[in-house]
Short mmCIF file of C-alpha atoms in Angstrom, two decimals:
data_model
loop_
_atom_site.label_atom_id
_atom_site.label_comp_id
_atom_site.label_asym_id
_atom_site.label_seq_id
_atom_site.Cartn_x
_atom_site.Cartn_y
_atom_site.Cartn_z
CA MET L 1 -16.69 6.10 -23.44
CA LYS L 2 -13.96 8.71 -23.88
CA PRO L 3 -11.40 9.62 -21.24
CA SER L 4 -11.84 13.25 -20.31
CA HIS L 5 -10.73 13.33 -16.70
CA ALA L 6 -8.05 15.58 -15.31
CA GLN L 7 -8.20 13.96 -11.85
CA PRO L 8 -8.10 10.31 -10.78
CA GLY L 9 -11.24 8.79 -9.28
CA PRO L 10 -11.63 6.93 -5.95
CA VAL L 11 -11.55 3.30 -7.22
CA MET L 12 -8.40 1.19 -7.48
CA LEU L 13 -8.92 -2.03 -9.48
CA ASP L 14 -6.82 -4.62 -11.28
CA VAL L 15 -6.32 -6.18 -14.71
CA ALA L 16 -6.37 -9.88 -15.48
CA ALA L 17 -3.08 -10.77 -17.11
CA TYR L 18 0.00 -9.59 -19.02
CA GLU L 19 -1.79 -7.22 -21.40
CA VAL L 20 -4.73 -4.82 -21.21
CA THR L 21 -7.82 -6.10 -23.01
CA ALA L 22 -10.22 -3.90 -24.95
CA GLU L 23 -12.81 -4.30 -22.18
CA GLU L 24 -10.26 -3.31 -19.52
CA ARG L 25 -9.29 -0.22 -21.52
CA GLU L 26 -12.92 0.86 -21.48
CA ILE L 27 -13.21 0.20 -17.75
CA LEU L 28 -10.07 2.23 -17.07
CA GLN L 29 -11.74 5.22 -18.71
CA HIS L 30 -14.63 5.19 -16.25
CA PRO L 31 -14.52 8.46 -14.26
CA LEU L 32 -14.52 6.64 -10.91
CA VAL L 33 -11.29 4.79 -11.70
CA GLY L 34 -8.18 6.31 -10.18
CA GLY L 35 -5.70 3.47 -10.05
CA VAL L 36 -4.61 0.00 -11.01
CA ILE L 37 -2.99 -2.50 -8.65
CA LEU L 38 -0.77 -5.16 -10.20
CA PHE L 39 -0.15 -8.72 -8.98
CA ALA L 40 2.27 -11.54 -9.74
CA ARG L 41 -0.12 -12.76 -12.45
CA ASN L 42 0.55 -9.51 -14.32
CA TYR L 43 4.29 -10.13 -14.52
CA ALA L 44 6.27 -12.35 -16.87
CA GLU L 45 9.48 -10.39 -17.40
CA PRO L 46 10.69 -6.77 -17.31
CA ALA L 47 9.93 -5.75 -20.90
CA GLN L 48 6.39 -7.11 -20.64
CA LEU L 49 5.81 -5.11 -17.43
CA ARG L 50 6.97 -1.90 -19.08
CA ALA L 51 4.62 -2.56 -21.99
CA LEU L 52 1.74 -3.25 -19.60
CA THR L 53 2.22 -0.08 -17.58
CA ALA L 54 2.57 1.94 -20.81
CA ALA L 55 -0.72 0.48 -22.08
CA ILE L 56 -2.49 1.34 -18.81
CA ARG L 57 -1.10 4.87 -18.98
CA ALA L 58 -2.21 5.21 -22.60
CA ALA L 59 -5.75 4.22 -21.64
CA ARG L 60 -5.91 6.58 -18.65
CA PRO L 61 -2.89 8.87 -18.21
CA GLU L 62 -3.69 10.10 -14.70
CA VAL L 63 -4.18 6.74 -12.95
CA LEU L 64 -1.84 5.57 -10.21
CA ILE L 65 -0.18 2.26 -11.02
CA SER L 66 0.55 0.41 -7.79
CA VAL L 67 1.69 -2.92 -6.40
CA ASP L 68 2.21 -4.70 -3.08
CA HIS L 69 5.99 -5.02 -3.27
CA GLU L 70 7.42 -5.01 0.26
CA GLY L 71 10.12 -7.65 0.15
CA GLY L 72 10.22 -11.16 1.58
CA ARG L 73 7.09 -13.16 0.78
CA VAL L 74 5.20 -10.08 -0.41
CA GLN L 75 7.08 -9.22 -3.59
CA ARG L 76 5.01 -9.49 -6.78
CA PHE L 77 7.84 -9.11 -9.31
CA ARG L 78 10.80 -11.42 -8.79
CA ASN L 79 12.61 -12.64 -11.91
CA GLY L 80 14.59 -9.62 -13.14
CA PHE L 81 14.07 -7.68 -9.89
CA THR L 82 16.24 -7.64 -6.77
CA ARG L 83 14.98 -10.13 -4.19
CA LEU L 84 14.33 -7.90 -1.21
CA PRO L 85 14.57 -9.35 2.31
CA ALA L 86 11.63 -9.50 4.68
CA MET L 87 11.61 -6.41 6.89
CA ARG L 88 12.19 -8.47 10.02
CA ARG L 89 15.76 -8.96 8.76
CA PHE L 90 16.42 -5.27 9.39
CA GLY L 91 14.98 -5.60 12.86
CA ALA L 92 17.38 -8.46 13.56
CA ALA L 93 20.28 -6.45 12.13
CA TRP L 94 19.36 -3.57 14.47
CA GLU L 95 20.32 -5.69 17.46
CA ALA L 96 23.89 -5.96 16.15
CA ASP L 97 24.44 -2.57 14.50
CA VAL L 98 21.81 0.20 14.53
CA ASP L 99 23.48 2.36 11.89
CA ALA L 100 24.01 -0.56 9.52
CA ALA L 101 20.39 -1.66 9.93
CA LYS L 102 19.09 1.81 9.11
CA ALA L 103 21.43 2.14 6.13
CA GLY L 104 20.31 -1.26 4.83
CA ALA L 105 16.65 -0.33 5.21
CA ARG L 106 17.20 2.90 3.29
CA HIS L 107 19.01 1.02 0.54
CA ALA L 108 16.14 -1.47 0.34
CA GLY L 109 13.61 1.34 -0.03
CA PHE L 110 15.70 2.96 -2.74
CA VAL L 111 16.19 -0.25 -4.73
CA LEU L 112 12.50 -1.12 -4.40
CA ALA L 113 11.37 2.28 -5.71
CA ALA L 114 14.04 2.71 -8.38
CA GLU L 115 13.27 -0.67 -9.94
CA LEU L 116 9.51 -0.16 -9.88
CA ARG L 117 9.73 3.35 -11.32
CA ALA L 118 12.00 2.13 -14.12
CA HIS L 119 9.15 -0.19 -15.13
CA GLY L 120 6.36 2.37 -14.98
CA VAL L 121 5.00 1.60 -11.50
CA ASP L 122 4.18 4.65 -9.39
CA LEU L 123 3.57 3.30 -5.90
CA SER L 124 4.16 0.36 -3.57
CA TYR L 125 2.09 -0.26 -0.46
CA ALA L 126 5.05 -0.11 1.89
CA PRO L 127 6.32 -0.02 4.55
CA VAL L 128 4.44 -2.25 6.99
CA LEU L 129 4.19 -0.41 10.32
CA ASP L 130 2.55 -3.24 12.26
CA LEU L 131 4.44 -4.47 15.31
CA ASP L 132 5.81 -8.00 15.48
CA TYR L 133 3.90 -9.53 18.40
CA GLY L 134 4.70 -13.02 17.15
CA VAL L 135 1.02 -14.03 16.84
CA SER L 136 -0.08 -12.85 13.37
CA SER L 137 0.61 -15.28 10.56
CA VAL L 138 -0.38 -12.75 7.89
CA ILE L 139 1.99 -10.10 9.28
CA GLY L 140 4.82 -12.22 10.69
CA ASP L 141 8.20 -11.32 9.23
CA ARG L 142 6.69 -8.44 7.25
CA ALA L 143 7.00 -6.36 10.45
CA PHE L 144 10.29 -4.75 11.42
CA HIS L 145 10.24 -5.30 15.17
CA ARG L 146 8.17 -5.58 18.34
CA ASP L 147 9.50 -2.28 19.72
CA PRO L 148 7.55 0.72 18.31
CA GLN L 149 10.65 2.93 18.37
CA VAL L 150 12.77 0.44 16.43
CA ALA L 151 9.94 -0.16 13.95
CA THR L 152 9.58 3.59 13.50
CA GLU L 153 13.26 4.24 12.84
CA LEU L 154 13.62 1.38 10.36
CA ALA L 155 10.40 2.35 8.59
CA ARG L 156 11.61 5.94 8.43
CA ALA L 157 14.76 4.72 6.70
CA VAL L 158 12.69 2.80 4.11
CA VAL L 159 10.51 5.89 3.57
CA ALA L 160 13.64 7.95 2.97
CA GLY L 161 14.95 5.38 0.49
CA LEU L 162 11.68 5.38 -1.41
CA GLY L 163 11.87 9.17 -1.49
CA ASP L 164 15.42 9.07 -2.85
CA ALA L 165 13.91 7.49 -5.97
CA GLY L 166 10.93 9.88 -6.02
CA MET L 167 8.30 7.48 -4.65
CA ARG L 168 5.89 8.24 -1.81
CA ALA L 169 5.38 5.73 1.03
CA VAL L 170 2.14 4.07 2.17
CA GLY L 171 2.15 2.89 5.80
CA LYS L 172 -0.05 -0.05 6.78
CA HIS L 173 -2.16 -1.43 8.48
CA PHE L 174 -3.52 1.38 10.68
CA PRO L 175 -3.92 1.32 13.67
CA GLY L 176 -2.10 -2.04 13.81
CA HIS L 177 -2.69 -5.64 12.68
CA GLY L 178 0.18 -7.33 14.49
CA ALA L 179 -1.57 -8.26 17.75
CA VAL L 180 -4.35 -10.42 16.23
CA GLU L 181 -3.90 -13.96 15.01
CA ALA L 182 -6.67 -14.10 12.39
CA ASP L 183 -5.89 -13.27 8.75
CA SER L 184 -8.32 -10.64 7.43
CA HIS L 185 -8.08 -12.15 3.94
CA VAL L 186 -10.12 -15.12 5.15
CA ALA L 187 -11.53 -14.11 8.55
CA ILE L 188 -12.69 -11.10 10.57
CA PRO L 189 -9.94 -10.34 13.11
CA VAL L 190 -11.00 -8.94 16.48
CA ASP L 191 -8.65 -7.13 18.87
CA GLY L 192 -9.90 -6.80 22.46
CA ARG L 193 -7.52 -4.13 23.72
CA VAL L 194 -8.58 -0.71 24.95
CA PHE L 195 -7.61 2.50 23.16
CA ASP L 196 -4.80 3.48 25.54
CA ALA L 197 -3.02 0.17 24.91
CA VAL L 198 -3.23 0.54 21.12
CA TRP L 199 -2.17 4.19 21.34
CA ALA L 200 0.81 3.41 23.55
CA GLU L 201 2.28 0.88 21.12
CA ASP L 202 0.75 0.09 17.73
CA ILE L 203 -0.17 3.64 16.73
CA GLN L 204 3.24 5.08 17.59
CA PRO L 205 4.94 4.38 14.21
CA PHE L 206 1.96 5.94 12.42
CA ARG L 207 2.00 8.96 14.74
CA ARG L 208 5.73 9.55 14.41
CA LEU L 209 5.73 9.12 10.63
CA ALA L 210 2.41 10.83 9.84
CA GLY L 211 4.09 13.82 8.22
CA GLU L 212 6.38 11.65 6.08
CA LEU L 213 3.84 9.25 4.58
CA GLY L 214 2.02 9.87 1.33
CA GLY L 215 -0.63 7.31 2.16
CA VAL L 216 -1.99 5.07 4.92
CA MET L 217 -3.92 1.82 4.59
CA PRO L 218 -6.16 0.83 7.52
CA ALA L 219 -6.63 -2.71 8.76
CA HIS L 220 -9.74 -4.87 8.40
CA VAL L 221 -9.54 -5.39 12.18
CA ILE L 222 -12.35 -4.75 14.66
CA PHE L 223 -11.15 -3.23 17.94
CA GLU L 224 -14.27 -4.39 19.76
CA ASN L 225 -13.75 -2.34 22.93
CA ILE L 226 -13.16 0.86 20.95
CA ASP L 227 -15.43 0.78 17.88
CA PRO L 228 -17.68 -2.03 16.55
CA ARG L 229 -16.60 -1.45 12.94
CA PRO L 230 -13.37 -2.57 11.26
CA ALA L 231 -10.85 0.26 11.30
CA GLY L 232 -11.17 0.82 7.57
CA PHE L 233 -14.91 1.48 7.95
CA SER L 234 -14.59 3.57 11.12
CA PRO L 235 -14.90 7.38 11.19
CA PHE L 236 -13.48 7.21 14.70
CA TRP L 237 -10.24 5.61 13.56
CA LEU L 238 -9.87 7.44 10.25
CA GLN L 239 -11.22 10.89 11.03
CA GLN L 240 -10.87 11.38 14.78
CA VAL L 241 -7.60 9.52 15.27
CA LEU L 242 -5.72 9.41 11.95
CA ARG L 243 -6.75 12.82 10.60
CA GLY L 244 -7.45 14.49 13.95
CA LYS L 245 -5.01 13.25 16.59
CA LEU L 246 -2.21 12.33 14.15
CA GLY L 247 -2.77 15.20 11.71
CA PHE L 248 -2.31 12.94 8.69
CA GLN L 249 -2.74 14.87 5.42
CA GLY L 250 -2.17 12.17 2.79
CA VAL L 251 -4.29 9.57 1.01
CA VAL L 252 -6.23 6.96 2.99
CA PHE L 253 -6.56 3.71 1.02
CA SER L 254 -9.00 1.01 2.00
CA ASP L 255 -7.53 -2.45 2.19
CA ASP L 256 -8.95 -4.80 -0.45
CA LEU L 257 -12.76 -4.70 -0.16
CA THR L 258 -13.08 -8.27 -1.45
CA MET L 259 -11.33 -9.66 1.64
CA GLU L 260 -13.37 -11.54 4.23
CA GLY L 261 -12.54 -8.89 6.82
CA ALA L 262 -14.55 -6.39 4.74
CA SER L 263 -17.64 -8.60 4.40
CA VAL L 264 -19.24 -7.21 7.57
CA ALA L 265 -20.19 -4.06 5.63
CA GLY L 266 -22.39 -5.86 3.06
CA ASP L 267 -22.10 -6.10 -0.73
CA ILE L 268 -19.36 -4.38 -2.70
CA VAL L 269 -21.27 -1.10 -3.02
CA ALA L 270 -22.06 -1.06 0.69
CA ARG L 271 -18.40 -1.78 1.45
CA ALA L 272 -17.23 1.08 -0.75
CA GLU L 273 -19.83 3.40 0.78
CA ALA L 274 -18.74 2.44 4.29
CA ALA L 275 -15.04 2.89 3.55
CA HIS L 276 -15.49 6.15 1.66
CA GLY L 277 -17.90 7.51 4.24
CA ALA L 278 -15.46 6.68 7.03
CA GLY L 279 -12.72 8.68 5.35
CA CYS L 280 -11.01 6.53 2.70
CA ASP L 281 -9.98 8.54 -0.37
CA MET L 282 -9.53 5.43 -2.52
CA VAL L 283 -11.11 1.97 -2.30
CA LEU L 284 -9.40 -1.18 -3.56
CA VAL L 285 -11.32 -3.92 -5.38
CA CYS L 286 -8.95 -6.77 -6.21
CA ASN L 287 -9.26 -10.17 -7.90
CA ARG L 288 -12.99 -9.80 -8.53
CA PRO L 289 -13.61 -8.04 -11.86
CA ASP L 290 -17.32 -8.73 -11.46
CA PHE L 291 -17.32 -6.75 -8.20
CA ALA L 292 -15.37 -3.94 -9.86
CA VAL L 293 -17.92 -3.67 -12.66
CA GLN L 294 -20.81 -3.75 -10.18
CA LEU L 295 -19.20 -0.95 -8.20
CA LEU L 296 -18.58 1.24 -11.23
CA ASP L 297 -22.13 0.66 -12.47
CA ARG L 298 -23.91 1.29 -9.16
CA TRP L 299 -21.80 3.54 -6.93
CA ARG L 300 -22.38 7.29 -7.06
CA PRO L 301 -20.02 8.80 -4.48
CA ALA L 302 -19.59 12.49 -3.84
CA VAL L 303 -15.87 12.94 -4.50
CA SER L 304 -14.26 16.04 -3.04
CA GLY L 305 -11.67 18.02 -4.91
CA ASP L 306 -9.36 17.74 -1.90
CA SER L 307 -9.50 13.94 -2.05
CA SER L 308 -8.76 13.89 -5.80
CA ALA L 309 -5.87 16.28 -5.30
CA ARG L 310 -4.40 14.08 -2.56
CA ILE L 311 -4.53 11.08 -4.89
CA ALA L 312 -2.96 13.02 -7.76
CA ALA L 313 -0.15 14.17 -5.45
CA LEU L 314 0.95 10.55 -4.97
CA ARG L 315 2.32 10.39 -8.49
CA PRO L 316 6.12 10.06 -8.32
CA ARG L 317 8.31 13.10 -8.10
CA PRO L 318 11.65 13.49 -9.89
CA GLY L 319 14.17 11.15 -8.27
CA SER L 320 17.86 10.68 -8.69
CA ALA L 321 17.68 7.21 -10.28
CA PRO L 322 17.59 6.65 -14.05
CA ALA L 323 14.10 5.98 -15.38
CA ASP L 324 14.93 3.06 -17.65
CA PRO L 325 16.12 -0.41 -16.57
CA GLN L 326 19.21 -0.58 -18.77
CA THR L 327 20.71 2.68 -17.52
CA LEU L 328 19.67 1.91 -13.95
CA ALA L 329 21.44 -1.47 -14.04
CA GLY L 330 24.80 0.19 -14.62
CA TRP L 331 24.31 3.21 -12.37
CA ALA L 332 26.86 3.13 -9.56
CA PRO L 333 24.67 4.36 -6.64
CA TYR L 334 21.98 1.81 -7.50
CA CYS L 335 24.55 -0.99 -7.84
CA ALA L 336 26.01 -0.16 -4.42
CA ALA L 337 22.58 -0.07 -2.78
CA ARG L 338 21.59 -3.33 -4.46
CA ASP L 339 24.79 -5.05 -3.31
CA SER L 340 24.07 -3.89 0.24
CA VAL L 341 20.57 -5.37 0.12
CA LEU L 342 21.73 -8.64 -1.40
CA ALA L 343 24.44 -8.96 1.25
CA LEU L 344 21.73 -8.97 3.91
CA GLY L 345 20.13 -11.91 2.13
#
């Protein structure tokens, strides 16, 4: 199979370890593949990560290389990278000094993006826009604040910091995961609120930031009094609300289709069909290479040129930060931003 694709496809998958195998190189060349998501198991040290991303790019130049790298407990690369605080720390800082909290959040976004880009990573699934209701163990301190306005302003600062380094932002988990206790990795969360309640609070950060986000990731949450399907499989949520009411123009990513919250849609092909049909541009299949192969073998989606163009537009733009780790480490603006983040703890 020879790579002959000018545009990325609609499937985001992963690789097993520190290097790309011959089989994975062949899979990456499948026309449906559009991205690779990396995990902690793919990281040993900085030079190895740069070699890995270079090998992925050599196998398929147009793919997006992504990672969940938010800060706090969701940070896949640690040794050799700045330890970023959980976003709740910026919410706490807001109570003491609004300007300092926003400056710190922008610095965190910049450091996050500059370090990833210097190692060949294009995109992080950040920031979290869920509200901190104090009930969700899977969201918890990943959320900035309970107040939608505070969450919006701090998220906007992170988005600006990412942009300073040339990286687009991906807001998650639309329309909001913070008010349900169940973890969609292992259960099917159900939220019993009516639409007006969700609109008045949880959707507000997404609405206010819709024009600034490059991507949005919906939640595997069923809002049972609004739509019987999880949000990521719901044309109502993705087309009527996100695209229609909010006017969002960027990429819609599914959350991982191997999670328990996605199981309601059926097997992996049925899940991809449901997510894509609802309005997802790109579907994620993580930690199950057998599912990824099944999907590539059996799925025959109709992929629009507009969707492919949206995905391609997520590739990083020129940023101010140096593109190699050694130069970045001694660059004064990066050092100042890093010191600011580390001071927050």
